[in-house]
């Protein structure tokens, strides 16, 4: 299946630095995310939203999916629901980090909404990327100049073992009220993570001064 790409309305840095487009990408834009796609030279398959931050006439008619202004879902959530209905299993959420904190947090919650319904999303911009890990074994490739942070997104994550990093963990418990896993460093080319239970938020953040 094609890879899912969702452009959000806020993007810190450039889209070209956030990801490399592929010919079979299926691209959705959440409202003014259309502007970021345009700047990257990408024509989306669909633009979804209430067009409160983007004049609808700027978007070709055949690309518009208009939503009511008063609704429970954000425009990004509307894109996620559309993708779920189409059966997508993985993809990238471009932007959505930084700017208004309430929007950032809602986008992280949207990752969890998608995750529990079988859609694995990575949210990313030029400087950061984040994704969710459930129970089992995982590997995260080292990214030069980036710190790795692990946070409990559920109330607690139990039996967490982390190897290949400066500050390893063995059968630890992480809770969502204490940031024990913030800003770790890679020692190997991969970090190996095992989770017995819970949902873990993994974040790769570019270190200050790294280009």
JSON list of C-alpha atoms in Angstrom, two decimals:
[
{"chain": "A", "resi": 1, "resn": "UNK", "atom": "CA", "xyz": [0.00, 0.00, 0.00]},
{"chain": "A", "resi": 2, "resn": "UNK", "atom": "CA", "xyz": [1.09, 3.60, -0.57]},
{"chain": "A", "resi": 3, "resn": "UNK", "atom": "CA", "xyz": [2.78, 5.42, 2.28]},
{"chain": "A", "resi": 4, "resn": "UNK", "atom": "CA", "xyz": [0.56, 7.89, 4.12]},
{"chain": "A", "resi": 5, "resn": "UNK", "atom": "CA", "xyz": [1.76, 11.49, 4.55]},
{"chain": "A", "resi": 6, "resn": "UNK", "atom": "CA", "xyz": [-0.25, 14.09, 6.49]},
{"chain": "A", "resi": 7, "resn": "UNK", "atom": "CA", "xyz": [0.81, 17.75, 6.44]},
{"chain": "A", "resi": 8, "resn": "UNK", "atom": "CA", "xyz": [-0.33, 19.64, 9.54]},
{"chain": "A", "resi": 9, "resn": "UNK", "atom": "CA", "xyz": [-0.97, 23.38, 9.69]},
{"chain": "A", "resi": 10, "resn": "UNK", "atom": "CA", "xyz": [2.17, 24.14, 11.73]},
{"chain": "A", "resi": 11, "resn": "UNK", "atom": "CA", "xyz": [5.66, 23.13, 10.61]},
{"chain": "A", "resi": 12, "resn": "UNK", "atom": "CA", "xyz": [8.90, 24.05, 12.37]},
{"chain": "A", "resi": 13, "resn": "UNK", "atom": "CA", "xyz": [11.61, 24.18, 9.70]},
{"chain": "A", "resi": 14, "resn": "UNK", "atom": "CA", "xyz": [11.23, 22.82, 6.20]},
{"chain": "A", "resi": 15, "resn": "UNK", "atom": "CA", "xyz": [9.29, 19.83, 4.94]},
{"chain": "A", "resi": 16, "resn": "UNK", "atom": "CA", "xyz": [12.25, 18.78, 2.78]},
{"chain": "A", "resi": 17, "resn": "UNK", "atom": "CA", "xyz": [14.40, 18.46, 5.91]},
{"chain": "A", "resi": 18, "resn": "UNK", "atom": "CA", "xyz": [11.67, 16.49, 7.71]},
{"chain": "A", "resi": 19, "resn": "UNK", "atom": "CA", "xyz": [11.27, 13.66, 5.20]},
{"chain": "A", "resi": 20, "resn": "UNK", "atom": "CA", "xyz": [12.11, 12.41, 1.72]},
{"chain": "A", "resi": 21, "resn": "UNK", "atom": "CA", "xyz": [9.09, 12.16, -0.61]},
{"chain": "A", "resi": 22, "resn": "UNK", "atom": "CA", "xyz": [8.43, 8.91, -2.47]},
{"chain": "A", "resi": 23, "resn": "UNK", "atom": "CA", "xyz": [6.58, 8.45, -5.73]},
{"chain": "A", "resi": 24, "resn": "UNK", "atom": "CA", "xyz": [3.84, 6.33, -4.13]},
{"chain": "A", "resi": 25, "resn": "UNK", "atom": "CA", "xyz": [3.08, 8.66, -1.20]},
{"chain": "A", "resi": 26, "resn": "UNK", "atom": "CA", "xyz": [-0.60, 9.34, -0.54]},
{"chain": "A", "resi": 27, "resn": "UNK", "atom": "CA", "xyz": [-0.64, 12.93, 0.74]},
{"chain": "A", "resi": 28, "resn": "UNK", "atom": "CA", "xyz": [-3.32, 14.52, 2.90]},
{"chain": "A", "resi": 29, "resn": "UNK", "atom": "CA", "xyz": [-3.19, 18.12, 4.09]},
{"chain": "A", "resi": 30, "resn": "UNK", "atom": "CA", "xyz": [-4.92, 19.36, 7.22]},
{"chain": "A", "resi": 31, "resn": "UNK", "atom": "CA", "xyz": [-6.24, 22.77, 6.19]},
{"chain": "A", "resi": 32, "resn": "UNK", "atom": "CA", "xyz": [-3.27, 25.18, 5.79]},
{"chain": "A", "resi": 33, "resn": "UNK", "atom": "CA", "xyz": [-0.89, 22.22, 5.77]},
{"chain": "A", "resi": 34, "resn": "UNK", "atom": "CA", "xyz": [-1.52, 22.65, 2.04]},
{"chain": "A", "resi": 35, "resn": "UNK", "atom": "CA", "xyz": [0.86, 25.64, 2.08]},
{"chain": "A", "resi": 36, "resn": "UNK", "atom": "CA", "xyz": [3.73, 23.51, 3.43]},
{"chain": "A", "resi": 37, "resn": "UNK", "atom": "CA", "xyz": [3.08, 20.87, 0.79]},
{"chain": "A", "resi": 38, "resn": "UNK", "atom": "CA", "xyz": [3.14, 23.53, -1.92]},
{"chain": "A", "resi": 39, "resn": "UNK", "atom": "CA", "xyz": [6.45, 24.93, -0.65]},
{"chain": "A", "resi": 40, "resn": "UNK", "atom": "CA", "xyz": [7.91, 21.43, -0.85]},
{"chain": "A", "resi": 41, "resn": "UNK", "atom": "CA", "xyz": [6.66, 21.08, -4.43]},
{"chain": "A", "resi": 42, "resn": "UNK", "atom": "CA", "xyz": [4.13, 18.39, -3.51]},
{"chain": "A", "resi": 43, "resn": "UNK", "atom": "CA", "xyz": [0.61, 18.20, -4.89]},
{"chain": "A", "resi": 44, "resn": "UNK", "atom": "CA", "xyz": [-1.59, 16.51, -2.27]},
{"chain": "A", "resi": 45, "resn": "UNK", "atom": "CA", "xyz": [-4.28, 13.97, -2.98]},
{"chain": "A", "resi": 46, "resn": "UNK", "atom": "CA", "xyz": [-6.73, 15.76, -0.70]},
{"chain": "A", "resi": 47, "resn": "UNK", "atom": "CA", "xyz": [-6.98, 18.81, 1.56]},
{"chain": "A", "resi": 48, "resn": "UNK", "atom": "CA", "xyz": [-9.29, 18.30, 4.55]},
{"chain": "A", "resi": 49, "resn": "UNK", "atom": "CA", "xyz": [-10.51, 20.97, 6.95]},
{"chain": "A", "resi": 50, "resn": "UNK", "atom": "CA", "xyz": [-12.88, 23.79, 7.76]},
{"chain": "A", "resi": 51, "resn": "UNK", "atom": "CA", "xyz": [-10.59, 26.26, 5.95]},
{"chain": "A", "resi": 52, "resn": "UNK", "atom": "CA", "xyz": [-10.48, 28.67, 8.86]},
{"chain": "A", "resi": 53, "resn": "UNK", "atom": "CA", "xyz": [-6.73, 29.24, 8.41]},
{"chain": "A", "resi": 54, "resn": "UNK", "atom": "CA", "xyz": [-6.63, 28.87, 4.63]},
{"chain": "A", "resi": 55, "resn": "UNK", "atom": "CA", "xyz": [-8.89, 30.44, 2.04]},
{"chain": "A", "resi": 56, "resn": "UNK", "atom": "CA", "xyz": [-10.64, 27.59, 0.30]},
{"chain": "A", "resi": 57, "resn": "UNK", "atom": "CA", "xyz": [-10.30, 29.26, -3.11]},
{"chain": "A", "resi": 58, "resn": "UNK", "atom": "CA", "xyz": [-6.53, 28.75, -2.87]},
{"chain": "A", "resi": 59, "resn": "UNK", "atom": "CA", "xyz": [-7.10, 24.99, -3.10]},
{"chain": "A", "resi": 60, "resn": "UNK", "atom": "CA", "xyz": [-8.29, 23.40, -6.37]},
{"chain": "A", "resi": 61, "resn": "UNK", "atom": "CA", "xyz": [-11.90, 22.27, -6.10]},
{"chain": "A", "resi": 62, "resn": "UNK", "atom": "CA", "xyz": [-11.08, 18.66, -6.85]},
{"chain": "A", "resi": 63, "resn": "UNK", "atom": "CA", "xyz": [-8.76, 18.53, -3.81]},
{"chain": "A", "resi": 64, "resn": "UNK", "atom": "CA", "xyz": [-11.08, 20.03, -1.18]},
{"chain": "A", "resi": 65, "resn": "UNK", "atom": "CA", "xyz": [-12.98, 18.12, 1.49]},
{"chain": "A", "resi": 66, "resn": "UNK", "atom": "CA", "xyz": [-14.79, 20.73, 3.53]},
{"chain": "A", "resi": 67, "resn": "UNK", "atom": "CA", "xyz": [-15.59, 20.11, 7.23]},
{"chain": "A", "resi": 68, "resn": "UNK", "atom": "CA", "xyz": [-17.90, 22.13, 9.47]},
{"chain": "A", "resi": 69, "resn": "UNK", "atom": "CA", "xyz": [-16.24, 24.83, 11.60]},
{"chain": "A", "resi": 70, "resn": "UNK", "atom": "CA", "xyz": [-17.87, 23.57, 14.81]},
{"chain": "A", "resi": 71, "resn": "UNK", "atom": "CA", "xyz": [-16.73, 19.99, 15.33]},
{"chain": "A", "resi": 72, "resn": "UNK", "atom": "CA", "xyz": [-15.10, 17.69, 17.88]},
{"chain": "A", "resi": 73, "resn": "UNK", "atom": "CA", "xyz": [-12.19, 16.70, 15.62]},
{"chain": "A", "resi": 74, "resn": "UNK", "atom": "CA", "xyz": [-9.21, 18.84, 14.72]},
{"chain": "A", "resi": 75, "resn": "UNK", "atom": "CA", "xyz": [-8.40, 19.03, 11.03]},
{"chain": "A", "resi": 76, "resn": "UNK", "atom": "CA", "xyz": [-5.46, 16.68, 11.67]},
{"chain": "A", "resi": 77, "resn": "UNK", "atom": "CA", "xyz": [-7.81, 14.19, 13.35]},
{"chain": "A", "resi": 78, "resn": "UNK", "atom": "CA", "xyz": [-10.09, 14.38, 10.31]},
{"chain": "A", "resi": 79, "resn": "UNK", "atom": "CA", "xyz": [-7.12, 13.37, 8.15]},
{"chain": "A", "resi": 80, "resn": "UNK", "atom": "CA", "xyz": [-6.34, 10.48, 10.50]},
{"chain": "A", "resi": 81, "resn": "UNK", "atom": "CA", "xyz": [-9.94, 9.25, 10.41]},
{"chain": "A", "resi": 82, "resn": "UNK", "atom": "CA", "xyz": [-9.90, 9.45, 6.62]},
{"chain": "A", "resi": 83, "resn": "UNK", "atom": "CA", "xyz": [-6.68, 7.41, 6.53]},
{"chain": "A", "resi": 84, "resn": "UNK", "atom": "CA", "xyz": [-8.08, 4.81, 8.92]},
{"chain": "A", "resi": 85, "resn": "UNK", "atom": "CA", "xyz": [-11.17, 4.41, 6.73]},
{"chain": "A", "resi": 86, "resn": "UNK", "atom": "CA", "xyz": [-8.86, 3.84, 3.75]},
{"chain": "A", "resi": 87, "resn": "UNK", "atom": "CA", "xyz": [-6.99, 1.12, 5.62]},
{"chain": "A", "resi": 88, "resn": "UNK", "atom": "CA", "xyz": [-3.58, 2.76, 6.03]},
{"chain": "A", "resi": 89, "resn": "UNK", "atom": "CA", "xyz": [-1.27, 1.09, 8.56]},
{"chain": "A", "resi": 90, "resn": "UNK", "atom": "CA", "xyz": [1.71, 3.46, 8.73]},
{"chain": "A", "resi": 91, "resn": "UNK", "atom": "CA", "xyz": [2.70, 6.96, 7.80]},
{"chain": "A", "resi": 92, "resn": "UNK", "atom": "CA", "xyz": [4.20, 10.31, 8.68]},
{"chain": "A", "resi": 93, "resn": "UNK", "atom": "CA", "xyz": [2.62, 13.34, 10.29]},
{"chain": "A", "resi": 94, "resn": "UNK", "atom": "CA", "xyz": [4.64, 16.30, 9.00]},
{"chain": "A", "resi": 95, "resn": "UNK", "atom": "CA", "xyz": [4.77, 19.17, 11.48]},
{"chain": "A", "resi": 96, "resn": "UNK", "atom": "CA", "xyz": [2.43, 19.54, 14.43]},
{"chain": "A", "resi": 97, "resn": "UNK", "atom": "CA", "xyz": [5.28, 19.96, 16.95]},
{"chain": "A", "resi": 98, "resn": "UNK", "atom": "CA", "xyz": [6.02, 23.35, 18.51]},
{"chain": "A", "resi": 99, "resn": "UNK", "atom": "CA", "xyz": [3.97, 26.49, 18.12]},
{"chain": "A", "resi": 100, "resn": "UNK", "atom": "CA", "xyz": [0.87, 26.29, 20.31]},
{"chain": "A", "resi": 101, "resn": "UNK", "atom": "CA", "xyz": [1.39, 23.74, 23.07]},
{"chain": "A", "resi": 102, "resn": "UNK", "atom": "CA", "xyz": [-2.27, 22.69, 23.09]},
{"chain": "A", "resi": 103, "resn": "UNK", "atom": "CA", "xyz": [-2.01, 21.78, 19.40]},
{"chain": "A", "resi": 104, "resn": "UNK", "atom": "CA", "xyz": [1.21, 19.84, 19.98]},
{"chain": "A", "resi": 105, "resn": "UNK", "atom": "CA", "xyz": [-0.33, 17.84, 22.82]},
{"chain": "A", "resi": 106, "resn": "UNK", "atom": "CA", "xyz": [-3.50, 17.15, 20.84]},
{"chain": "A", "resi": 107, "resn": "UNK", "atom": "CA", "xyz": [-1.36, 15.81, 18.00]},
{"chain": "A", "resi": 108, "resn": "UNK", "atom": "CA", "xyz": [0.42, 13.44, 20.39]},
{"chain": "A", "resi": 109, "resn": "UNK", "atom": "CA", "xyz": [-2.97, 12.23, 21.59]},
{"chain": "A", "resi": 110, "resn": "UNK", "atom": "CA", "xyz": [-3.95, 11.78, 17.94]},
{"chain": "A", "resi": 111, "resn": "UNK", "atom": "CA", "xyz": [-0.91, 9.48, 17.55]},
{"chain": "A", "resi": 112, "resn": "UNK", "atom": "CA", "xyz": [-2.31, 7.31, 20.35]},
{"chain": "A", "resi": 113, "resn": "UNK", "atom": "CA", "xyz": [-5.81, 7.36, 18.79]},
{"chain": "A", "resi": 114, "resn": "UNK", "atom": "CA", "xyz": [-4.32, 6.10, 15.52]},
{"chain": "A", "resi": 115, "resn": "UNK", "atom": "CA", "xyz": [-1.97, 3.63, 17.23]},
{"chain": "A", "resi": 116, "resn": "UNK", "atom": "CA", "xyz": [-4.75, 1.80, 19.05]},
{"chain": "A", "resi": 117, "resn": "UNK", "atom": "CA", "xyz": [-6.62, 1.47, 15.74]},
{"chain": "A", "resi": 118, "resn": "UNK", "atom": "CA", "xyz": [-3.71, -0.05, 13.85]},
{"chain": "A", "resi": 119, "resn": "UNK", "atom": "CA", "xyz": [-2.24, 3.06, 12.21]},
{"chain": "A", "resi": 120, "resn": "UNK", "atom": "CA", "xyz": [1.39, 3.65, 13.24]},
{"chain": "A", "resi": 121, "resn": "UNK", "atom": "CA", "xyz": [2.33, 7.29, 12.74]},
{"chain": "A", "resi": 122, "resn": "UNK", "atom": "CA", "xyz": [5.57, 9.17, 13.26]},
{"chain": "A", "resi": 123, "resn": "UNK", "atom": "CA", "xyz": [5.21, 12.90, 13.89]},
{"chain": "A", "resi": 124, "resn": "UNK", "atom": "CA", "xyz": [8.23, 14.83, 12.62]},
{"chain": "A", "resi": 125, "resn": "UNK", "atom": "CA", "xyz": [9.66, 18.16, 11.57]},
{"chain": "A", "resi": 126, "resn": "UNK", "atom": "CA", "xyz": [13.18, 19.38, 10.79]},
{"chain": "A", "resi": 127, "resn": "UNK", "atom": "CA", "xyz": [14.30, 19.08, 14.42]},
{"chain": "A", "resi": 128, "resn": "UNK", "atom": "CA", "xyz": [12.27, 16.36, 16.17]},
{"chain": "A", "resi": 129, "resn": "UNK", "atom": "CA", "xyz": [10.43, 13.13, 15.56]},
{"chain": "A", "resi": 130, "resn": "UNK", "atom": "CA", "xyz": [8.21, 11.08, 17.88]},
{"chain": "A", "resi": 131, "resn": "UNK", "atom": "CA", "xyz": [6.37, 7.77, 17.72]},
{"chain": "A", "resi": 132, "resn": "UNK", "atom": "CA", "xyz": [4.69, 5.29, 20.04]},
{"chain": "A", "resi": 133, "resn": "UNK", "atom": "CA", "xyz": [5.93, 1.85, 21.08]},
{"chain": "A", "resi": 134, "resn": "UNK", "atom": "CA", "xyz": [3.72, -0.83, 22.62]},
{"chain": "A", "resi": 135, "resn": "UNK", "atom": "CA", "xyz": [4.75, -4.02, 24.41]},
{"chain": "A", "resi": 136, "resn": "UNK", "atom": "CA", "xyz": [7.41, -6.14, 22.74]},
{"chain": "A", "resi": 137, "resn": "UNK", "atom": "CA", "xyz": [10.91, -5.65, 21.33]},
{"chain": "A", "resi": 138, "resn": "UNK", "atom": "CA", "xyz": [11.93, -2.59, 19.31]},
{"chain": "A", "resi": 139, "resn": "UNK", "atom": "CA", "xyz": [15.03, -1.09, 17.71]},
{"chain": "A", "resi": 140, "resn": "UNK", "atom": "CA", "xyz": [15.65, 2.62, 17.15]},
{"chain": "A", "resi": 141, "resn": "UNK", "atom": "CA", "xyz": [18.45, 3.51, 14.76]},
{"chain": "A", "resi": 142, "resn": "UNK", "atom": "CA", "xyz": [20.97, 6.06, 15.93]},
{"chain": "A", "resi": 143, "resn": "UNK", "atom": "CA", "xyz": [20.60, 9.48, 14.36]},
{"chain": "A", "resi": 144, "resn": "UNK", "atom": "CA", "xyz": [23.82, 11.47, 14.58]},
{"chain": "A", "resi": 145, "resn": "UNK", "atom": "CA", "xyz": [23.48, 14.61, 16.67]},
{"chain": "A", "resi": 146, "resn": "UNK", "atom": "CA", "xyz": [20.16, 13.55, 18.20]},
{"chain": "A", "resi": 147, "resn": "UNK", "atom": "CA", "xyz": [19.16, 12.66, 21.76]},
{"chain": "A", "resi": 148, "resn": "UNK", "atom": "CA", "xyz": [16.75, 9.81, 22.49]},
{"chain": "A", "resi": 149, "resn": "UNK", "atom": "CA", "xyz": [14.04, 10.29, 25.10]},
{"chain": "A", "resi": 150, "resn": "UNK", "atom": "CA", "xyz": [11.52, 7.71, 26.29]},
{"chain": "A", "resi": 151, "resn": "UNK", "atom": "CA", "xyz": [8.36, 8.68, 28.17]},
{"chain": "A", "resi": 152, "resn": "UNK", "atom": "CA", "xyz": [5.49, 6.65, 29.52]},
{"chain": "A", "resi": 153, "resn": "UNK", "atom": "CA", "xyz": [2.44, 7.73, 27.51]},
{"chain": "A", "resi": 154, "resn": "UNK", "atom": "CA", "xyz": [0.15, 5.38, 29.39]},
{"chain": "A", "resi": 155, "resn": "UNK", "atom": "CA", "xyz": [-0.11, 5.74, 33.18]},
{"chain": "A", "resi": 156, "resn": "UNK", "atom": "CA", "xyz": [2.88, 3.42, 33.51]},
{"chain": "A", "resi": 157, "resn": "UNK", "atom": "CA", "xyz": [5.17, 1.25, 31.40]},
{"chain": "A", "resi": 158, "resn": "UNK", "atom": "CA", "xyz": [6.46, -1.85, 33.15]},
{"chain": "A", "resi": 159, "resn": "UNK", "atom": "CA", "xyz": [9.41, -4.13, 32.43]},
{"chain": "A", "resi": 160, "resn": "UNK", "atom": "CA", "xyz": [11.24, -1.54, 30.35]},
{"chain": "A", "resi": 161, "resn": "UNK", "atom": "CA", "xyz": [14.75, -2.54, 29.30]},
{"chain": "A", "resi": 162, "resn": "UNK", "atom": "CA", "xyz": [16.89, -0.18, 27.20]},
{"chain": "A", "resi": 163, "resn": "UNK", "atom": "CA", "xyz": [20.30, -1.14, 25.79]},
{"chain": "A", "resi": 164, "resn": "UNK", "atom": "CA", "xyz": [22.82, 0.53, 23.50]},
{"chain": "A", "resi": 165, "resn": "UNK", "atom": "CA", "xyz": [22.55, 3.89, 25.28]},
{"chain": "A", "resi": 166, "resn": "UNK", "atom": "CA", "xyz": [24.60, 5.80, 27.84]},
{"chain": "A", "resi": 167, "resn": "UNK", "atom": "CA", "xyz": [21.94, 5.41, 30.53]},
{"chain": "A", "resi": 168, "resn": "UNK", "atom": "CA", "xyz": [20.51, 1.89, 30.18]},
{"chain": "A", "resi": 169, "resn": "UNK", "atom": "CA", "xyz": [17.51, 0.50, 31.99]},
{"chain": "A", "resi": 170, "resn": "UNK", "atom": "CA", "xyz": [16.77, -3.05, 33.07]},
{"chain": "A", "resi": 171, "resn": "UNK", "atom": "CA", "xyz": [13.25, -4.19, 33.87]},
{"chain": "A", "resi": 172, "resn": "UNK", "atom": "CA", "xyz": [12.38, -0.63, 34.97]},
{"chain": "A", "resi": 173, "resn": "UNK", "atom": "CA", "xyz": [9.02, 1.04, 35.44]},
{"chain": "A", "resi": 174, "resn": "UNK", "atom": "CA", "xyz": [8.36, 4.39, 33.80]},
{"chain": "A", "resi": 175, "resn": "UNK", "atom": "CA", "xyz": [5.38, 6.49, 34.86]},
{"chain": "A", "resi": 176, "resn": "UNK", "atom": "CA", "xyz": [3.71, 9.49, 33.22]},
{"chain": "A", "resi": 177, "resn": "UNK", "atom": "CA", "xyz": [4.40, 11.71, 36.24]},
{"chain": "A", "resi": 178, "resn": "UNK", "atom": "CA", "xyz": [8.20, 11.60, 36.17]},
{"chain": "A", "resi": 179, "resn": "UNK", "atom": "CA", "xyz": [10.57, 12.17, 33.18]},
{"chain": "A", "resi": 180, "resn": "UNK", "atom": "CA", "xyz": [13.14, 9.48, 33.96]},
{"chain": "A", "resi": 181, "resn": "UNK", "atom": "CA", "xyz": [13.88, 8.69, 30.32]},
{"chain": "A", "resi": 182, "resn": "UNK", "atom": "CA", "xyz": [14.62, 12.20, 29.03]},
{"chain": "A", "resi": 183, "resn": "UNK", "atom": "CA", "xyz": [17.65, 13.01, 26.85]},
{"chain": "A", "resi": 184, "resn": "UNK", "atom": "CA", "xyz": [19.62, 9.78, 26.60]},
{"chain": "A", "resi": 185, "resn": "UNK", "atom": "CA", "xyz": [22.62, 9.23, 24.31]},
{"chain": "A", "resi": 186, "resn": "UNK", "atom": "CA", "xyz": [23.31, 6.47, 21.79]},
{"chain": "A", "resi": 187, "resn": "UNK", "atom": "CA", "xyz": [26.39, 4.31, 22.38]},
{"chain": "A", "resi": 188, "resn": "UNK", "atom": "CA", "xyz": [25.65, 1.83, 19.58]},
{"chain": "A", "resi": 189, "resn": "UNK", "atom": "CA", "xyz": [24.20, 2.30, 16.12]},
{"chain": "A", "resi": 190, "resn": "UNK", "atom": "CA", "xyz": [20.87, 1.11, 17.51]},
{"chain": "A", "resi": 191, "resn": "UNK", "atom": "CA", "xyz": [19.02, 1.35, 20.79]},
{"chain": "A", "resi": 192, "resn": "UNK", "atom": "CA", "xyz": [17.32, -1.91, 21.79]},
{"chain": "A", "resi": 193, "resn": "UNK", "atom": "CA", "xyz": [14.11, -1.53, 23.77]},
{"chain": "A", "resi": 194, "resn": "UNK", "atom": "CA", "xyz": [11.89, -4.13, 25.41]},
{"chain": "A", "resi": 195, "resn": "UNK", "atom": "CA", "xyz": [8.52, -3.24, 26.95]},
{"chain": "A", "resi": 196, "resn": "UNK", "atom": "CA", "xyz": [6.49, -5.70, 28.99]},
{"chain": "A", "resi": 197, "resn": "UNK", "atom": "CA", "xyz": [3.36, -3.56, 29.26]},
{"chain": "A", "resi": 198, "resn": "UNK", "atom": "CA", "xyz": [2.20, -0.01, 28.56]},
{"chain": "A", "resi": 199, "resn": "UNK", "atom": "CA", "xyz": [2.65, 2.54, 25.80]},
{"chain": "A", "resi": 200, "resn": "UNK", "atom": "CA", "xyz": [5.95, 4.36, 25.42]},
{"chain": "A", "resi": 201, "resn": "UNK", "atom": "CA", "xyz": [6.55, 7.64, 23.58]},
{"chain": "A", "resi": 202, "resn": "UNK", "atom": "CA", "xyz": [9.95, 7.72, 21.86]},
{"chain": "A", "resi": 203, "resn": "UNK", "atom": "CA", "xyz": [11.36, 11.11, 20.87]},
{"chain": "A", "resi": 204, "resn": "UNK", "atom": "CA", "xyz": [14.44, 11.95, 18.80]},
{"chain": "A", "resi": 205, "resn": "UNK", "atom": "CA", "xyz": [15.51, 15.58, 19.27]},
{"chain": "A", "resi": 206, "resn": "UNK", "atom": "CA", "xyz": [18.31, 17.38, 17.51]},
{"chain": "A", "resi": 207, "resn": "UNK", "atom": "CA", "xyz": [20.97, 18.62, 19.89]},
{"chain": "A", "resi": 208, "resn": "UNK", "atom": "CA", "xyz": [21.81, 22.32, 20.09]},
{"chain": "A", "resi": 209, "resn": "UNK", "atom": "CA", "xyz": [24.53, 23.34, 17.69]},
{"chain": "A", "resi": 210, "resn": "UNK", "atom": "CA", "xyz": [24.24, 20.23, 15.48]},
{"chain": "A", "resi": 211, "resn": "UNK", "atom": "CA", "xyz": [23.67, 20.85, 11.78]}
]
